[in-house]
Coordinates of C-alpha atoms and ligand atoms in Angstrom, one line a residue:
M1 CA 26.4 22.0 19.6
V2 CA 23.2 20.9 21.1
G3 CA 20.7 23.8 21.9
I4 CA 17.2 25.0 22.3
S5 CA 16.4 27.9 20.3
Q6 CA 15.8 31.1 22.3
A7 CA 15.4 33.3 19.2
Q8 CA 12.3 35.1 18.3
P9 CA 10.6 33.8 15.1
I10 CA 11.5 35.6 12.0
A11 CA 8.9 36.7 9.6
I12 CA 11.0 36.4 6.4
M13 CA 13.5 33.9 4.9
T14 CA 10.4 32.1 3.5
L15 CA 9.3 31.0 6.9
A16 CA 5.6 31.7 7.7
G17 CA 5.0 34.7 9.8
P18 CA 1.9 35.0 12.0
R19 CA -0.1 36.3 9.1
E20 CA 0.7 33.3 7.1
T21 CA -0.5 30.8 9.7
S22 CA -3.8 30.1 7.9
R23 CA -1.7 29.4 4.7
G24 CA 0.4 27.0 6.7
E25 CA -2.7 25.3 8.1
E26 CA -4.0 24.9 4.6
L27 CA -0.8 23.6 3.3
G28 CA -0.6 21.1 6.1
K29 CA -4.0 19.8 5.3
E30 CA -3.2 19.4 1.7
M31 CA -0.1 17.5 2.6
H32 CA -1.9 15.3 5.2
N33 CA -4.4 14.5 2.6
F34 CA -1.7 13.1 0.4
M35 CA -0.5 11.1 3.1
A36 CA -3.9 9.7 3.7
E37 CA -4.0 8.6 0.1
L38 CA -0.7 6.6 0.5
Y39 CA -1.6 5.2 3.9
P40 CA -3.5 2.1 2.9
I41 CA -0.9 0.8 0.4
C42 CA 1.1 -2.2 1.6
R43 CA 4.6 -1.2 0.8
S44 CA 7.8 -3.2 1.4
I45 CA 11.5 -3.0 0.2
T46 CA 10.2 -4.3 -3.3
G47 CA 6.9 -5.2 -4.8
A48 CA 3.6 -3.7 -6.1
G49 CA 3.1 -1.4 -3.1
V50 CA 6.3 0.6 -3.9
R51 CA 5.3 1.0 -7.5
E52 CA 1.8 2.1 -6.6
T53 CA 3.4 4.7 -4.3
I54 CA 5.8 5.9 -7.0
R55 CA 2.8 6.2 -9.4
A56 CA 0.9 8.4 -6.9
I57 CA 4.0 10.6 -6.4
R58 CA 4.3 10.9 -10.2
K59 CA 0.9 12.3 -10.5
R60 CA 2.4 15.3 -8.6
I61 CA 6.0 15.6 -9.8
P62 CA 7.9 14.3 -12.9
L63 CA 9.4 11.2 -11.7
E64 CA 11.3 8.3 -13.3
M65 CA 10.5 4.9 -12.0
H66 CA 13.7 2.6 -11.9
E67 CA 13.7 -1.2 -11.7
V68 CA 16.9 -3.0 -10.6
P69 CA 16.6 -6.7 -11.1
S70 CA 16.8 -9.1 -8.1
G71 CA 20.3 -10.6 -7.8
T72 CA 22.1 -7.5 -8.9
K73 CA 25.2 -7.0 -6.8
V74 CA 25.5 -3.6 -5.1
F75 CA 28.6 -3.2 -3.1
D76 CA 28.6 -5.8 -0.4
W77 CA 24.8 -6.5 -0.9
T78 CA 22.5 -8.2 -3.4
V79 CA 19.2 -6.9 -4.6
P80 CA 16.7 -9.2 -3.0
L81 CA 13.9 -11.3 -4.4
E82 CA 10.7 -9.4 -4.9
W83 CA 7.8 -9.9 -2.4
N84 CA 4.2 -9.5 -3.1
V85 CA 1.2 -10.4 -1.1
T86 CA -2.5 -10.7 -2.0
D87 CA -4.0 -12.1 1.1
A88 CA -3.0 -13.5 4.6
Y89 CA -5.0 -14.5 7.5
V90 CA -5.4 -17.0 10.5
M91 CA -8.8 -18.6 10.6
N92 CA -10.5 -20.4 13.5
R93 CA -12.6 -23.6 13.3
E94 CA -15.8 -21.5 12.8
G95 CA -14.3 -20.0 9.7
K96 CA -13.6 -16.6 11.3
R97 CA -10.6 -14.6 10.4
V98 CA -9.0 -13.9 13.8
I99 CA -6.0 -12.2 12.2
D100 CA -6.6 -10.6 8.8
F101 CA -4.1 -8.8 6.6
K102 CA -7.1 -7.0 4.7
A103 CA -8.1 -5.4 8.0
H104 CA -4.7 -3.9 8.6
N105 CA -1.5 -4.6 6.5
L106 CA 0.7 -4.5 9.7
H107 CA -0.9 -7.8 10.6
L108 CA 1.6 -9.6 8.3
M109 CA 5.2 -9.7 8.9
S110 CA 6.8 -8.1 5.8
Y111 CA 8.6 -10.6 3.5
S112 CA 6.5 -13.6 5.0
L113 CA 7.0 -16.7 3.0
P114 CA 3.9 -18.3 1.4
V115 CA 2.2 -20.7 3.9
R116 CA -1.0 -22.8 3.9
K117 CA -1.2 -25.1 6.8
K118 CA -3.3 -25.9 9.9
M119 CA -1.7 -25.8 13.3
P120 CA -2.5 -25.7 17.0
L121 CA -2.0 -22.4 18.9
R122 CA 1.0 -23.9 20.7
D123 CA 2.9 -23.9 17.3
L124 CA 1.2 -20.8 15.8
R125 CA 2.3 -18.7 18.8
H126 CA 5.9 -18.9 17.7
H127 CA 5.0 -16.8 14.6
L128 CA 2.9 -14.3 16.5
F129 CA 4.2 -10.8 17.7
T130 CA 2.5 -8.5 20.1
L131 CA 3.2 -5.5 22.3
P132 CA 2.1 -6.4 25.9
D133 CA 2.9 -3.0 27.0
H134 CA 0.5 -1.5 24.4
P135 CA -2.2 -4.1 24.0
E136 CA -4.3 -2.2 21.6
W137 CA -1.4 -1.6 19.0
I138 CA -0.3 -3.8 16.3
P139 CA 3.6 -4.1 16.0
Y140 CA 5.5 -3.8 12.7
R141 CA 7.8 -6.6 11.9
T142 CA 10.0 -7.5 8.9
S143 CA 12.2 -10.4 7.8
Y144 CA 13.8 -9.3 4.7
Y145 CA 17.0 -11.2 4.7
K146 CA 16.1 -14.3 6.7
E147 CA 13.3 -16.6 5.3
N148 CA 10.5 -16.6 7.8
W149 CA 6.8 -15.9 8.2
G150 CA 4.7 -14.3 10.9
F151 CA 1.7 -12.2 12.0
C152 CA 1.5 -9.3 14.2
L153 CA -1.6 -8.5 16.3
R154 CA -3.0 -6.6 19.3
H155 CA -1.9 -8.3 22.5
A156 CA -5.6 -7.9 23.6
D157 CA -6.7 -9.9 20.6
F158 CA -3.8 -12.5 21.3
E159 CA -5.1 -13.1 24.7
R160 CA -8.5 -13.9 23.3
L161 CA -7.2 -16.8 21.1
R162 CA -8.4 -20.1 22.3
D163 CA -6.3 -23.2 22.4
D164 CA -7.5 -24.6 19.1
E165 CA -6.5 -25.5 15.7
Y166 CA -6.0 -22.7 13.1
E167 CA -5.9 -22.5 9.4
V168 CA -2.9 -20.2 8.4
V169 CA -2.9 -18.8 4.9
I170 CA -0.2 -16.4 3.5
D171 CA -0.8 -16.0 -0.2
S172 CA 2.5 -14.3 -1.0
T173 CA 5.2 -14.6 -3.5
L174 CA 8.9 -14.3 -3.0
Q175 CA 10.6 -14.5 -6.5
A176 CA 12.9 -12.9 -8.9
G177 CA 11.7 -9.5 -9.9
S178 CA 13.2 -6.1 -9.1
L179 CA 13.7 -3.3 -6.6
T180 CA 11.8 -0.2 -7.5
Y181 CA 12.6 3.4 -6.8
G182 CA 11.6 6.7 -7.9
E183 CA 14.0 9.6 -9.0
A184 CA 13.2 13.2 -9.8
Y185 CA 15.8 15.4 -11.2
F186 CA 15.5 19.1 -11.7
P187 CA 18.5 20.6 -13.6
G188 CA 19.7 24.0 -12.4
E189 CA 22.2 26.6 -13.8
M190 CA 25.0 24.4 -12.2
S191 CA 25.4 20.6 -12.2
D192 CA 26.2 20.9 -8.4
E193 CA 23.3 19.1 -6.8
I194 CA 21.1 19.3 -3.7
L195 CA 20.0 15.7 -2.8
V196 CA 16.7 15.0 -1.0
S197 CA 16.2 11.4 0.0
C198 CA 13.4 9.5 1.8
H199 CA 12.3 6.0 2.3
V200 CA 9.2 4.5 0.8
C201 CA 9.4 0.9 2.2
H202 CA 7.0 0.9 5.2
P203 CA 3.3 -0.2 4.9
S204 CA 0.7 1.8 6.9
L205 CA 3.0 3.8 9.0
C206 CA 2.7 7.6 8.8
N207 CA 5.5 9.4 10.5
D208 CA 8.0 6.7 9.7
N209 CA 8.0 7.0 5.9
L210 CA 5.0 8.8 4.8
S211 CA 5.7 12.1 6.4
G212 CA 9.2 12.2 4.7
I213 CA 7.6 11.4 1.4
T214 CA 5.0 14.1 1.8
V215 CA 7.5 16.8 2.7
A216 CA 9.9 15.6 -0.2
V217 CA 7.0 15.9 -2.7
K218 CA 6.0 19.4 -1.6
L219 CA 9.6 20.5 -1.7
A220 CA 10.0 19.0 -5.3
E221 CA 6.6 20.8 -6.3
T222 CA 8.2 24.1 -5.2
V223 CA 11.7 23.4 -6.7
A224 CA 10.0 22.5 -10.1
T225 CA 8.6 26.0 -10.3
R226 CA 11.3 28.3 -9.3
P227 CA 14.6 29.4 -10.9
R228 CA 17.4 27.1 -9.8
R229 CA 21.1 27.7 -9.5
F230 CA 21.6 24.3 -8.0
S231 CA 20.3 21.1 -9.7
Y232 CA 18.0 19.0 -7.4
R233 CA 17.6 15.3 -7.1
F234 CA 14.8 13.7 -5.1
L235 CA 15.1 10.0 -4.3
F236 CA 12.1 7.8 -3.1
I237 CA 13.9 4.7 -2.3
P238 CA 13.4 1.6 0.1
G239 CA 15.5 2.2 3.1
T240 CA 19.1 0.9 3.4
I241 CA 19.1 -1.4 0.2
G242 CA 17.6 1.4 -2.0
S243 CA 20.3 4.0 -1.0
I244 CA 23.0 1.3 -1.4
T245 CA 21.7 0.4 -4.9
W246 CA 21.4 4.0 -5.9
L247 CA 24.9 4.8 -4.8
A248 CA 26.3 1.6 -6.4
Q249 CA 24.7 2.5 -9.7
N250 CA 25.5 6.3 -9.7
E251 CA 29.0 6.2 -8.1
Q252 CA 30.5 8.2 -11.0
M253 CA 28.3 11.3 -10.3
V254 CA 27.9 11.5 -6.5
S255 CA 30.7 14.2 -6.4
R256 CA 28.0 16.5 -7.7
I257 CA 26.1 16.3 -4.5
K258 CA 27.1 19.5 -2.6
H259 CA 24.4 19.4 0.0
G260 CA 21.9 16.8 1.0
L261 CA 19.0 15.9 3.4
V262 CA 17.5 12.7 4.4
L263 CA 13.9 13.3 5.5
T264 CA 12.2 11.1 8.0
G265 CA 9.8 11.3 10.9
V266 CA 8.9 14.9 10.1
G267 CA 5.2 15.0 11.0
D268 CA 5.0 14.3 14.8
A269 CA 4.2 17.0 17.3
G270 CA 7.7 17.1 18.7
G271 CA 10.4 19.6 18.0
I272 CA 13.0 19.4 15.2
T273 CA 16.1 17.2 15.4
Y274 CA 18.7 17.7 13.0
K275 CA 21.5 15.2 12.7
R276 CA 24.7 16.6 11.2
S277 CA 26.5 14.9 8.3
R278 CA 29.5 12.8 9.0
Q279 CA 31.7 15.8 8.0
G280 CA 30.0 17.6 10.8
N281 CA 30.6 21.3 9.6
A282 CA 29.4 21.0 6.0
E283 CA 27.5 23.9 4.6
I284 CA 24.3 22.0 4.9
D285 CA 25.0 21.5 8.6
R286 CA 25.7 25.2 9.0
A287 CA 22.7 26.4 6.9
M288 CA 20.4 24.2 8.9
A289 CA 21.7 25.3 12.2
H290 CA 21.4 28.9 11.1
V291 CA 17.8 28.5 9.8
L292 CA 16.8 26.7 13.0
K293 CA 18.4 29.2 15.3
H294 CA 16.3 32.0 13.7
S295 CA 13.1 30.0 13.3
G296 CA 11.6 30.3 16.6
E297 CA 11.2 26.4 16.6
K298 CA 12.3 24.1 19.5
Y299 CA 15.1 22.1 18.1
V300 CA 18.1 19.9 18.9
I301 CA 21.2 19.5 16.8
V302 CA 23.0 16.1 17.2
D303 CA 26.2 14.8 15.8
F304 CA 26.4 12.2 13.2
S305 CA 26.3 8.5 14.4
P306 CA 26.4 5.5 12.1
Y307 CA 22.8 4.4 13.0
G308 CA 19.5 5.7 11.7
Y309 CA 18.3 6.1 8.1
D310 CA 20.0 6.4 4.7
E311 CA 22.5 9.0 5.9
R312 CA 24.4 5.9 7.1
Q313 CA 25.0 5.0 3.5
Y314 CA 25.6 8.5 2.0
C315 CA 27.9 9.2 5.0
S316 CA 29.8 5.9 4.7
P317 CA 33.5 6.5 4.6
G318 CA 33.8 5.7 0.9
F319 CA 31.3 8.5 0.1
N320 CA 31.4 10.9 3.1
L321 CA 28.8 13.0 1.4
P322 CA 27.5 16.3 3.1
V323 CA 24.1 14.8 3.8
G324 CA 22.3 15.4 7.1
C325 CA 19.2 14.0 8.6
F326 CA 16.2 16.2 9.2
M327 CA 13.5 14.8 11.5
R328 CA 11.4 15.6 14.5
T329 CA 11.3 13.2 17.3
P330 CA 14.1 10.6 16.7
H331 CA 12.7 7.1 16.0
G332 CA 13.9 5.5 19.2
D333 CA 12.2 8.2 21.3
Y334 CA 8.4 7.8 20.7
N335 CA 6.4 4.7 21.7
E336 CA 4.3 4.8 18.6
Y337 CA 7.3 4.1 16.4
H338 CA 6.9 0.9 14.4
T339 CA 3.3 0.3 15.6
S340 CA -0.2 0.9 14.2
A341 CA -0.4 4.0 16.5
D342 CA 2.0 5.7 14.0
N343 CA -1.3 6.5 12.1
L344 CA -2.9 9.5 10.5
D345 CA -3.7 11.0 13.8
F346 CA -0.2 10.8 15.0
V347 CA 1.1 13.1 12.2
K348 CA 0.0 16.8 12.6
P349 CA -0.7 18.9 9.4
T350 CA 1.0 21.9 11.0
S351 CA 4.1 19.8 11.7
L352 CA 4.2 18.6 8.1
A353 CA 3.8 22.2 6.8
R354 CA 6.4 23.6 9.2
S355 CA 8.9 20.8 8.4
Y356 CA 8.5 21.7 4.7
E357 CA 8.9 25.4 5.4
L358 CA 12.2 24.9 7.2
C359 CA 13.6 22.6 4.5
H360 CA 12.5 25.1 1.9
A361 CA 14.2 27.9 3.9
V362 CA 17.4 25.9 3.9
C363 CA 17.3 25.4 0.2
S364 CA 16.5 29.1 -0.4
L365 CA 19.5 30.0 1.7
L366 CA 21.8 27.7 -0.2
E367 CA 20.5 29.2 -3.4
D368 CA 21.1 32.7 -2.3
D369 CA 24.4 32.4 -0.7
R370 CA 27.3 34.2 -2.3
V371 CA 30.8 35.3 -1.6
Y372 CA 31.4 39.1 -2.3
L373 CA 34.5 41.1 -2.4
N374 CA 34.5 44.6 -0.8
T375 CA 35.7 47.1 -3.4
S376 CA 36.7 49.7 -0.9
P377 CA 38.5 47.6 1.7
K378 CA 41.0 50.2 3.0
C379 CA 39.2 51.7 6.0
E380 CA 35.4 52.0 6.1
P381 CA 33.8 53.4 3.0
Q382 CA 31.6 56.4 3.6
L383 CA 28.0 55.0 3.5
G384 CA 26.3 58.3 3.7
R385 CA 27.8 59.6 0.5
R386 CA 26.3 56.6 -1.3
G387 CA 23.0 57.0 0.3
L388 CA 23.5 53.8 2.3
Y389 CA 23.7 55.2 5.8
R390 CA 20.5 54.6 7.9
T391 CA 18.6 54.1 4.8
V392 CA 15.2 52.6 4.2
A393 CA 15.9 50.1 1.5
G394 CA 12.4 50.4 -0.1
Q395 CA 8.9 51.5 0.7
Q396 CA 7.8 48.1 1.9
E397 CA 11.1 46.6 3.2
K398 CA 12.5 46.8 6.7
K399 CA 15.4 49.2 7.4
I400 CA 18.7 47.4 7.1
P401 CA 20.6 47.8 10.4
E402 CA 23.9 49.7 10.0
M403 CA 25.6 47.0 12.1
V404 CA 24.7 44.4 9.5
M405 CA 26.1 46.6 6.6
L406 CA 29.4 47.0 8.6
W407 CA 29.6 43.2 9.1
V408 CA 29.1 42.5 5.4
L409 CA 31.7 45.1 4.4
N410 CA 34.2 43.9 7.0
L411 CA 33.8 40.3 6.1
S412 CA 33.5 40.5 2.2
D413 CA 37.0 39.8 1.7
G414 CA 36.3 37.1 -1.0
R415 CA 36.7 34.4 1.6
H416 CA 33.5 34.6 3.7
S417 CA 30.1 33.8 2.3
L418 CA 27.0 35.6 3.2
L419 CA 26.2 32.5 5.5
D420 CA 29.5 32.9 7.2
I421 CA 28.7 36.6 7.9
A422 CA 25.2 35.8 9.2
I423 CA 26.5 33.3 11.6
R424 CA 29.4 35.5 12.8
A425 CA 27.0 38.7 13.1
E426 CA 24.3 36.4 14.7
V427 CA 21.6 37.9 12.4
P428 CA 19.2 36.1 10.1
F429 CA 20.7 35.3 6.7
D430 CA 17.9 37.3 5.0
E431 CA 19.1 40.7 6.7
V432 CA 22.6 40.0 5.5
Q433 CA 21.5 39.3 2.0
R434 CA 19.4 42.5 1.9
A435 CA 22.5 44.4 3.2
A436 CA 24.7 42.8 0.6
D437 CA 22.2 43.7 -2.1
S438 CA 22.1 47.3 -1.1
L439 CA 26.0 47.6 -0.9
R440 CA 26.3 45.8 -4.3
K441 CA 23.9 48.3 -5.8
G442 CA 26.0 51.1 -4.2
G443 CA 29.1 49.8 -5.9
L444 CA 30.7 48.5 -2.7
L445 CA 30.6 44.8 -3.4
V446 CA 31.2 42.6 -6.3
D447 CA 30.3 38.9 -6.6
I448 CA 33.6 37.1 -6.8
E449 CA 32.1 34.4 -9.1
K450 CA 31.5 37.3 -11.6
T451 CA 34.9 39.1 -11.2
Ligands
ZN1 ZN1 11.1 2.3 10.1

């Protein structure tokens, strides 16, 4: 199903209503400030930048920092050498740095080998990367698995380089060390888990990596303080090799993951894109589709494909976990992707806050979903006699439509969950849940887990 929402926004199900907009703005600003704190750090798939990022996250949520040694076999892959950089530049004859890593960390290709030599522009240019179509943007390039070195620069600056001899210095190390990742685990009543995963391996890029981190941290902060039926696991990992490493080292417990989300690119001004899990109709896929349908947001739901972020690993056939990917504009669909234009201005505080609210709404739905059994299944029970017919549920609460009561009674045969009923009745989950609560209090429903 691919669709644009036509529904009116709902004020409940933990989504912000109009009165809460200022709260959303405040939340967005706070999240954006955290992103600004992480922005200058030079991250890669290994190294000091990842550790610094994990430490910054650990100031907000309890987090374990794991170190997996270089050379460790992880399925078909090997944990790479650790890369660190202290300085890198290209200097002209006058001693001026014409390309300077210290001015912007995207100037250096990630995993560049150490270099110290003089060379003419005709040789140097084979190691320079620019974007002629966007002459003011610096591209982002990596060379993780092939030994190489390079610099990225604005095309406008490249065109100003004279045919001269340049001094090239890359003060980097590529040696045995470890791959670092962060893991936060919040036990719930059940060992069944909700997994939230995001990548932490990009340098100064905001939508691609920092927005996912920011939303995941906010979600973890909320999860930490609420009663939990599910256990929650948050992974802050380098893309691809990080999820492969985590899966290789935790294979025996992945069956506990009942629902999962990869968060990426959740801060741009575009609508929501949700990519289903490989299973296609997992509860996370249905819960997300339901929340989006009633959110008032512009959104698109796309089927799984074996390309993208870490859902590729979680949804590889040997695992086939129910893990979808929550994003806004997909990575290939915006020009700023993997360039210096994916900066603090490109990510909108309100988009961050709203992304968080939608993910939180999905977690709340999964927490509250239940399967009930109608205790009076032969013909319709008399609602009036039980004070349930056209009742006002409480002073402050909205009236529960009779139709919702009838749907809940009819489908509560021990086989349909409240989410199933909400989808079938085309009403927000929250209304179905409130109807079920009233019916349960009236003695007409019992929780099958408790029978
Ligand atoms: Zn990326």
